[in-house]
């Protein structure tokens, strides 16, 4: 490899066919005289733009359209020049981004010295030279997967602590898989997790691939609304309920004020039940429009099936959270729920979390939200990343539509897990994240293989790394539902 | 021979050795040895690449005096099967060293059989031309009279030596073909001019005689830009519909030491503004030449007045920019040069074409 040129933070290196370099690899450009080196990452590869290459290719092409191509012949090449020609012909230009520099073997983040082109030595460096590898003694290791043959990427799970993370990639690339990996790593180090499970994909996290209980079995608590998750009106806080009525069910302001009065009335009577609420609205002295407005929302709540007046049937979220306090996950199964119900449930759960966090019943919670735009109000976004983060809600957003996440969230993101995207425009919002340069993301992501993820941010010390995410021994459930079955299977079943 | 080069030393033939039946696959030992010898001296020297690496030339053009009279010969293509062979040799200057210049030489032969073309490429051969090698080359020519003005330790003059080396290989291939081919039309690039520093009159006479004895006919084509008649360009003189030949009569045979061993024609084979100078063996009657040309027209593809077989030979012998780089790399490796980076591969590879990642 030879250093060719540098433009801003981009370095171009010529690599010859016998040198094995892949996109995402790290190289050190070493200037031994000054004991300095530049750490760069290969983000793209091009053919070296050699003058005359077209001529060369045309001359040697095997197409049938040109006369030259149809000619057979022989070369007497005693000096074996042809090998040298091929060597040059196959030279590649590596487009690299400067990531760091070193002085006397120590990483220094700034002050990129320009290595001497004539004698700088370029070598591949392994990720372990860049990232400290955490062990159980000095940290909280989490194995993300493979980075090279038989080399694993272990990172410290503390990089997720207090952090805002985004997992994105097109459908079926393994986003939920990464979320599960992070969840299980957090759990095994004793952290509490809440998962807003849109498609019911996390409900079997406690089972292995054969459907038997795995090591996490006792730590996964699935809450399925109407089945094992019902709430009483009393468990609700008026603030949370008003939020739902106004923001989700669009109750007008005057009616909301009237509702507050009704609530206090019932509270004093110690009769905060769904049934009493209906009675109270019926008999409340107020404008007919207000009553109608209140009634329509009341029926929505009633029909949601989420509420119960029987305290024995109700679930205590506090109790559930107590159970995961020292490691475990609550999976809120939102599958089969209407949009309204999802909103109600999520507002309720988040309201509860904030309540428990402000009263220090919980230290912190890791929240995983799949396609959050489907059940979180727009205005909740800022709340989650700023206010709730201060309380200790550390969110990971998972989406296949990066543009559903607002720009200011990208700006605050600490860790980004990007899987393959074919459409470059999908990447535009991601490129705005403060931790990435647009070139790196666009160029690497479009060529990511299945299960390969570009990891950016704190978790990798801001050295973007491509990792093949490891497999998990859990029931996946994420598989796309299909009509046509695997042919072999069908044949087998017919034979039987 | 240098042990670094795994080249078979069983070559049977010395150069030039027109009396023997040459086989093209076996290159003259001297030619390869010359190359190896020349490269040996390159060791531990610095190579300064030429700025224009693509100065190539393969023809031998010289200014000609005005011509007196012409004769128009109309042609009818004759499809009777005739084999055609074309020969061309190219050279390229690769760089300079303190004591000499680096050259690459390659020859190509293309055969046109009734249904297909076939080629043989010889080379490329790298050369480091120093005074010492220059003298050896001169000895190979058995000529001591010309170009002896070079100072002992001066750098050989690029143009002359490049042309000599090209001709050396070219004459050898031409000689081999003349010996081994029968009843064919042999196409050369250039003219039948002898008496130059590169080609003695006897060499040319021998080549033509060998061809004649094997019932071959040599037709040499060259671009004519400077040939003119009474102030008119020859190309413009042909008013007749092509294909036709314009025979230039009473063309001065001797100009100083130069001897024209052929009759000179203007060949206009297709419509359009293209025409070429064609030289044909003076010893052959004009009808024989016309017959051969008619056979050529009936057997080969003619594009822009130029036979395809010869065009292919030209294409196969010339160097592409990448081949120039490949040769330079080959020399650097084989001659074990110390100061490798002085040969600016980057510049050569990317030059002004290099572009940024976003470009
Ligand atoms: N790193 C991986 N190793 C093995 N299987 C994987 C991996 N990542 C994803 N999968 C499998 O691929 C399928 C799709 O993954 P999933 O996480 O549901 O994709 P997404 O959430 O992006 O739509 C699932 O069956 C999952 O088990
Ligand atoms: Mg998913």
Coordinates of C-alpha atoms in Angstrom, one line a residue, chain A residues 1-5 7 10-14 16 18 43-44 46-57 59-60 67-89 91-93 95-97 117-119 439, chain B residues 5-7 24-25 27 32 35-36 39 106 110 116-126 301 303 308 311-312 314-327 329-331 333-334 341 344-351 353-358:
Chain A
X1 CA 0.0 0.0 0.0
X2 CA 1.2 3.5 -0.7
X3 CA 0.0 6.8 0.5
X4 CA -1.4 8.8 -2.4
X5 CA -3.0 11.9 -1.2
X7 CA -7.7 16.0 1.3
X10 CA -9.8 12.0 3.7
X11 CA -6.7 10.0 2.7
X12 CA -6.3 8.1 -0.5
X13 CA -4.2 5.0 -0.5
X14 CA -3.2 2.8 -3.4
X16 CA -2.2 -3.6 -5.0
X18 CA -1.9 -9.0 -3.3
X43 CA -14.7 3.6 3.8
X44 CA -14.7 3.0 0.1
X46 CA -12.4 2.5 -6.3
X47 CA -10.4 1.3 -9.2
X48 CA -7.3 3.3 -9.5
X49 CA -7.9 5.8 -12.2
X50 CA -5.0 4.7 -14.5
X51 CA -4.7 6.5 -17.7
X52 CA -5.2 4.2 -20.7
X53 CA -7.2 1.6 -18.7
X54 CA -10.1 1.8 -21.1
X55 CA -7.8 1.2 -24.0
X56 CA -6.2 -1.7 -22.2
X57 CA -9.6 -3.3 -21.4
X59 CA -7.9 -4.3 -26.4
X60 CA -8.1 -7.4 -24.2
X67 CA -12.5 -7.8 -34.5
X68 CA -9.7 -7.6 -32.1
X69 CA -11.6 -9.6 -29.6
X70 CA -12.2 -12.5 -32.0
X71 CA -8.5 -12.9 -32.7
X72 CA -6.6 -15.7 -31.3
X73 CA -3.0 -15.4 -30.6
X74 CA 0.0 -16.0 -28.6
X75 CA 2.4 -13.9 -26.6
X76 CA 6.0 -14.5 -26.3
X77 CA 6.7 -12.6 -23.1
X78 CA 10.1 -13.7 -21.8
X79 CA 10.2 -10.9 -19.2
X80 CA 6.7 -11.7 -17.9
X81 CA 5.7 -8.1 -18.2
X82 CA 2.1 -9.2 -18.5
X83 CA 2.0 -10.1 -14.8
X84 CA 3.2 -6.6 -14.0
X85 CA 0.6 -5.0 -16.2
X86 CA -2.1 -7.0 -14.5
X87 CA -0.8 -6.0 -11.1
X88 CA -1.2 -2.3 -12.0
X89 CA -4.4 -2.8 -13.8
X91 CA -4.6 -1.6 -8.3
X92 CA -7.3 -0.1 -6.1
X93 CA -7.7 3.2 -4.6
X95 CA -10.7 6.1 0.2
X96 CA -10.0 6.4 3.9
X97 CA -11.1 8.6 6.7
X117 CA 4.6 10.1 1.5
X118 CA 7.9 8.7 0.4
X119 CA 8.7 6.5 3.4
X439 CA -19.5 9.6 3.7
Chain B
X5 CA 15.7 -14.1 -15.4
X6 CA 14.2 -17.5 -15.9
X7 CA 14.4 -17.4 -19.6
X24 CA 9.3 -16.8 -34.5
X25 CA 8.7 -18.4 -31.2
X27 CA 13.7 -15.1 -30.2
X32 CA 17.2 -11.0 -25.1
X35 CA 18.1 -6.6 -22.9
X36 CA 19.4 -8.5 -19.9
X39 CA 19.2 -4.1 -17.3
X106 CA 7.5 -5.0 -28.8
X110 CA -0.9 -10.8 -37.5
X116 CA -9.8 -15.5 -39.1
X117 CA -7.0 -13.4 -37.8
X118 CA -4.3 -14.7 -35.6
X119 CA -1.6 -12.8 -33.8
X120 CA 1.8 -13.3 -32.3
X121 CA 3.2 -10.7 -29.9
X122 CA 6.9 -10.7 -29.1
X123 CA 7.8 -8.8 -26.0
X124 CA 7.7 -6.3 -24.5
X125 CA 11.5 -6.2 -24.0
X126 CA 12.9 -3.7 -21.6
X301 CA -11.0 -5.7 -44.7
X303 CA -11.0 0.7 -43.6
X308 CA -7.0 -4.3 -41.3
X311 CA -3.9 -2.1 -38.4
X312 CA -4.1 -5.0 -36.0
X314 CA 0.0 -1.9 -35.2
X315 CA -2.5 -2.1 -32.4
X316 CA -1.0 -5.3 -31.0
X317 CA 2.5 -3.8 -30.9
X318 CA 1.8 -0.4 -29.5
X319 CA 2.0 0.2 -25.7
X320 CA -0.9 1.3 -23.6
X321 CA -0.2 3.6 -20.6
X322 CA -0.7 0.7 -18.3
X323 CA 1.8 -1.4 -20.2
X324 CA 4.3 1.4 -19.8
X325 CA 3.7 1.3 -16.1
X326 CA 4.0 -2.5 -16.0
X327 CA 7.3 -2.3 -17.9
X329 CA 7.6 -1.9 -12.6
X330 CA 9.2 -4.9 -14.2
X331 CA 12.5 -3.1 -14.7
X333 CA 11.9 -5.3 -9.8
X334 CA 14.2 -7.1 -12.0
X341 CA 9.9 5.6 -5.0
X344 CA 6.6 8.3 -9.2
X345 CA 4.0 5.6 -9.6
X346 CA 1.3 7.8 -8.1
X347 CA 1.8 10.5 -10.6
X348 CA 1.9 8.0 -13.4
X349 CA -1.1 6.0 -12.1
X350 CA -3.3 8.9 -11.4
X351 CA -1.7 12.0 -12.9
X353 CA -6.9 12.2 -13.7
X354 CA -6.9 11.5 -10.0
X355 CA -10.0 12.5 -8.3
X356 CA -11.3 13.0 -4.8
X357 CA -13.7 10.6 -3.2
X358 CA -16.7 12.9 -3.6

